[in-house]
Amino acid sequence: MTPDQFLEGLSGSRLVAIVRGTDGQAAAEAALAVMEEGFRYVEVALTTPDALAAITRIRDSAPESCFVGAGTVLTAQDVHDVVAAGGLFIVTPALAESIEVGASLGLPVLAGAMTPSEAHAAMTRGATAVKLFPASFGGPAYLKALRDPFPRIPFVAVGGVGLNEAPAFWEAGAIAVGPGGPLIGDAASGGDLDALRERARAFLALAARHGEGKQS
């Protein structure tokens, strides 16, 4: 998957699931559950115990046209570990050396940034898109203000984005949103997968309605 393919696919799906928990096996099960419901892009945070093993399991078992990546990727070693585990994209929480390293390997990179300077720097370093994080800090109005001077930067809103908040971020120009806690809940720590699937269907239905509205 090239960065351009990642960007096109993410723009179409409008969603990337963020899996972070206390158990790698449970995280893998949660990721596969949301993929089975229709999420195409899922990141597993490296702060999750046994995250690399979880990524490998997800990569081996993911439905066709579904892609697993890693989040909280900070160092060059992190990038190489993720590639070895089978991760197909990386996500950072901030400006880190992993951006340049990932880009040099041809990986799609979703780079964390908050300020205009950080967003510009992320793209200069080779990011495929900017993860506005934490998006809840400034809200949709802040995203809209960022996009005024940077209309060509693809932004993904992450951090405190639930079902009630997602539509406003899409309307403000985010190509996608990244639900974490509002989607995954406690499923990545051994919680209820049936409830997770129900939440996943709600997010997917919301994204589909938003897409229909844009086309009409």
Short mmCIF file of C-alpha atoms in Angstrom, two decimals, residues 11-214:
data_model
loop_
_atom_site.label_atom_id
_atom_site.label_comp_id
_atom_site.label_asym_id
_atom_site.label_seq_id
_atom_site.Cartn_x
_atom_site.Cartn_y
_atom_site.Cartn_z
CA SER A 11 -10.55 9.64 2.51
CA GLY A 12 -13.16 7.24 1.18
CA SER A 13 -13.73 5.34 4.41
CA ARG A 14 -13.53 8.44 6.65
CA LEU A 15 -12.55 6.28 9.62
CA VAL A 16 -9.47 4.79 11.26
CA ALA A 17 -9.91 2.78 14.45
CA ILE A 18 -7.42 3.34 17.27
CA VAL A 19 -6.86 0.26 19.41
CA ARG A 20 -5.09 0.76 22.73
CA GLY A 21 -5.46 -1.57 25.68
CA THR A 22 -3.81 -3.64 28.37
CA ASP A 23 -3.73 -7.00 26.59
CA GLY A 24 -2.25 -7.73 23.17
CA GLN A 25 -4.46 -10.72 22.44
CA ALA A 26 -7.60 -8.78 23.36
CA ALA A 27 -6.38 -5.87 21.22
CA ALA A 28 -6.02 -8.19 18.23
CA GLU A 29 -9.50 -9.57 18.77
CA ALA A 30 -10.92 -6.05 19.03
CA ALA A 31 -9.15 -4.97 15.85
CA LEU A 32 -10.37 -7.99 13.90
CA ALA A 33 -13.92 -7.45 15.20
CA VAL A 34 -14.11 -3.88 13.89
CA MET A 35 -12.56 -5.00 10.59
CA GLU A 36 -15.20 -7.70 10.25
CA GLU A 37 -17.85 -5.03 10.75
CA GLY A 38 -16.37 -2.87 7.97
CA PHE A 39 -13.48 -0.75 9.29
CA ARG A 40 -10.71 -0.83 6.69
CA TYR A 41 -7.96 0.89 8.69
CA VAL A 42 -6.97 -0.02 12.24
CA GLU A 43 -3.94 1.08 14.24
CA VAL A 44 -2.66 -0.74 17.31
CA ALA A 45 -0.81 1.51 19.73
CA LEU A 46 2.66 0.28 20.61
CA THR A 47 1.92 1.11 24.24
CA THR A 48 -0.34 -1.96 24.23
CA PRO A 49 1.48 -4.98 25.70
CA ASP A 50 2.60 -7.40 22.94
CA ALA A 51 1.44 -4.90 20.33
CA LEU A 52 3.81 -6.22 17.65
CA ALA A 53 2.53 -9.77 18.04
CA ALA A 54 -1.00 -8.40 17.85
CA ILE A 55 -0.18 -6.58 14.61
CA THR A 56 1.19 -9.78 13.09
CA ARG A 57 -1.91 -11.72 14.06
CA ILE A 58 -4.19 -9.03 12.65
CA ARG A 59 -2.21 -8.83 9.41
CA ASP A 60 -2.47 -12.61 8.98
CA SER A 61 -6.20 -12.75 9.74
CA ALA A 62 -7.57 -9.44 8.44
CA PRO A 63 -10.37 -9.50 5.88
CA GLU A 64 -9.43 -8.57 2.34
CA SER A 65 -8.95 -4.81 1.80
CA CYS A 66 -8.39 -4.19 5.51
CA PHE A 67 -5.10 -2.75 6.74
CA VAL A 68 -3.37 -2.75 10.11
CA GLY A 69 -0.83 -0.19 11.23
CA ALA A 70 0.83 0.90 14.44
CA GLY A 71 0.30 3.94 16.61
CA THR A 72 2.57 5.72 19.09
CA VAL A 73 5.49 5.10 16.72
CA LEU A 74 8.29 7.39 17.86
CA THR A 75 11.73 6.03 17.01
CA ALA A 76 13.53 4.58 14.01
CA GLN A 77 13.62 1.23 15.80
CA ASP A 78 9.85 1.41 16.31
CA VAL A 79 9.38 1.82 12.56
CA HIS A 80 11.56 -1.16 11.71
CA ASP A 81 9.83 -3.28 14.35
CA VAL A 82 6.44 -2.40 12.93
CA VAL A 83 7.53 -3.29 9.39
CA ALA A 84 8.91 -6.62 10.62
CA ALA A 85 5.61 -7.34 12.36
CA GLY A 86 3.65 -6.69 9.17
CA GLY A 87 2.30 -3.22 9.89
CA LEU A 88 1.34 -1.32 6.76
CA PHE A 89 1.25 2.26 8.05
CA ILE A 90 2.46 4.20 11.06
CA VAL A 91 0.88 6.85 13.27
CA THR A 92 2.75 9.21 15.55
CA PRO A 93 1.47 11.29 18.48
CA ALA A 94 3.88 14.14 17.75
CA LEU A 95 6.74 15.29 15.53
CA ALA A 96 9.23 12.45 15.87
CA GLU A 97 12.07 10.85 13.95
CA SER A 98 9.71 8.07 12.93
CA ILE A 99 8.10 10.39 10.38
CA GLU A 100 11.21 10.70 8.22
CA VAL A 101 12.16 7.06 8.70
CA GLY A 102 8.72 5.81 7.74
CA ALA A 103 8.55 8.10 4.72
CA SER A 104 12.00 6.97 3.57
CA LEU A 105 10.73 3.38 3.56
CA GLY A 106 7.66 4.33 1.54
CA LEU A 107 5.25 3.79 4.42
CA PRO A 108 2.11 5.88 4.79
CA VAL A 109 2.67 8.14 7.79
CA LEU A 110 -0.09 9.80 9.80
CA ALA A 111 1.87 12.34 11.83
CA GLY A 112 0.60 13.92 15.02
CA ALA A 113 0.48 17.71 15.16
CA MET A 114 -1.51 20.40 16.91
CA THR A 115 -0.25 23.82 15.85
CA PRO A 116 0.14 25.37 12.38
CA SER A 117 3.92 25.12 12.67
CA GLU A 118 3.72 21.45 13.62
CA ALA A 119 1.31 20.64 10.80
CA HIS A 120 3.59 22.32 8.26
CA ALA A 121 6.65 20.59 9.70
CA ALA A 122 4.96 17.19 9.60
CA MET A 123 4.24 17.48 5.90
CA THR A 124 7.74 18.83 5.20
CA ARG A 125 9.19 15.77 6.92
CA GLY A 126 7.24 13.44 4.64
CA ALA A 127 3.93 12.79 6.37
CA THR A 128 1.10 11.48 4.22
CA ALA A 129 -1.47 13.27 6.37
CA VAL A 130 -1.61 15.13 9.67
CA LYS A 131 -3.29 13.66 12.71
CA LEU A 132 -4.78 16.65 14.52
CA PHE A 133 -4.23 15.60 18.12
CA PRO A 134 -5.84 16.06 20.52
CA ALA A 135 -8.66 17.22 18.28
CA SER A 136 -10.97 17.83 21.24
CA PHE A 137 -8.68 20.60 22.47
CA GLY A 138 -9.68 23.07 19.77
CA GLY A 139 -12.66 21.33 18.26
CA PRO A 140 -13.97 21.62 14.70
CA ALA A 141 -13.63 25.42 14.68
CA TYR A 142 -9.91 25.08 15.30
CA LEU A 143 -9.57 22.55 12.49
CA LYS A 144 -11.38 24.90 10.13
CA ALA A 145 -9.02 27.73 11.12
CA LEU A 146 -6.01 25.47 10.45
CA ARG A 147 -7.31 24.53 7.04
CA ASP A 148 -7.69 28.14 5.93
CA PRO A 149 -3.91 28.62 5.45
CA PHE A 150 -3.30 24.91 4.72
CA PRO A 151 -6.12 23.80 2.40
CA ARG A 152 -4.00 21.06 0.84
CA ILE A 153 -2.98 19.34 4.07
CA PRO A 154 -5.12 16.25 4.74
CA PHE A 155 -6.19 16.31 8.39
CA VAL A 156 -7.46 13.38 10.44
CA ALA A 157 -9.14 14.34 13.73
CA VAL A 158 -8.09 12.14 16.65
CA GLY A 159 -8.63 12.45 20.38
CA GLY A 160 -12.04 12.70 21.98
CA VAL A 161 -13.93 12.13 18.72
CA GLY A 162 -17.08 10.13 19.31
CA LEU A 163 -20.32 9.67 17.41
CA ASN A 164 -21.60 13.09 18.45
CA GLU A 165 -18.40 14.90 17.48
CA ALA A 166 -17.43 13.18 14.22
CA PRO A 167 -19.88 14.93 11.85
CA ALA A 168 -18.67 18.40 12.83
CA PHE A 169 -15.04 17.42 12.18
CA TRP A 170 -15.95 16.04 8.75
CA GLU A 171 -17.83 19.23 7.98
CA ALA A 172 -14.81 21.26 9.09
CA GLY A 173 -12.73 19.45 6.47
CA ALA A 174 -11.23 16.39 8.14
CA ILE A 175 -10.75 13.61 5.59
CA ALA A 176 -11.33 11.11 8.40
CA VAL A 177 -11.70 10.77 12.14
CA GLY A 178 -9.94 8.34 14.44
CA PRO A 179 -12.18 7.07 17.23
CA GLY A 180 -10.32 5.38 20.05
CA GLY A 181 -12.04 5.11 23.42
CA PRO A 182 -15.50 6.04 22.08
CA LEU A 183 -15.24 3.07 19.71
CA ILE A 184 -13.05 0.49 21.40
CA GLY A 185 -14.14 1.03 24.99
CA ASP A 186 -12.62 -1.72 27.14
CA ALA A 187 -12.60 -4.35 24.39
CA ALA A 188 -8.80 -4.13 23.92
CA SER A 189 -8.42 -4.99 27.60
CA GLY A 190 -10.71 -8.01 27.50
CA GLY A 191 -14.10 -6.24 27.43
CA ASP A 192 -17.31 -6.99 25.56
CA LEU A 193 -16.76 -7.61 21.83
CA ASP A 194 -20.48 -7.65 21.05
CA ALA A 195 -20.83 -4.11 22.40
CA LEU A 196 -17.75 -3.14 20.38
CA ARG A 197 -19.30 -4.48 17.20
CA GLU A 198 -22.45 -2.48 17.88
CA ARG A 199 -20.43 0.71 18.30
CA ALA A 200 -18.47 -0.06 15.14
CA ARG A 201 -21.67 -0.42 13.13
CA ALA A 202 -22.88 2.92 14.48
CA PHE A 203 -19.68 4.68 13.37
CA LEU A 204 -19.80 3.04 9.95
CA ALA A 205 -23.43 4.01 9.44
CA LEU A 206 -22.65 7.58 10.44
CA ALA A 207 -19.75 7.76 7.97
CA ALA A 208 -21.94 6.33 5.22
CA ARG A 209 -24.66 8.91 5.85
CA HIS A 210 -22.10 11.68 5.78
CA GLY A 211 -20.80 10.41 2.45
CA GLU A 212 -24.28 10.30 0.97
CA GLY A 213 -24.87 13.85 2.14
CA LYS A 214 -21.71 15.02 0.44
#
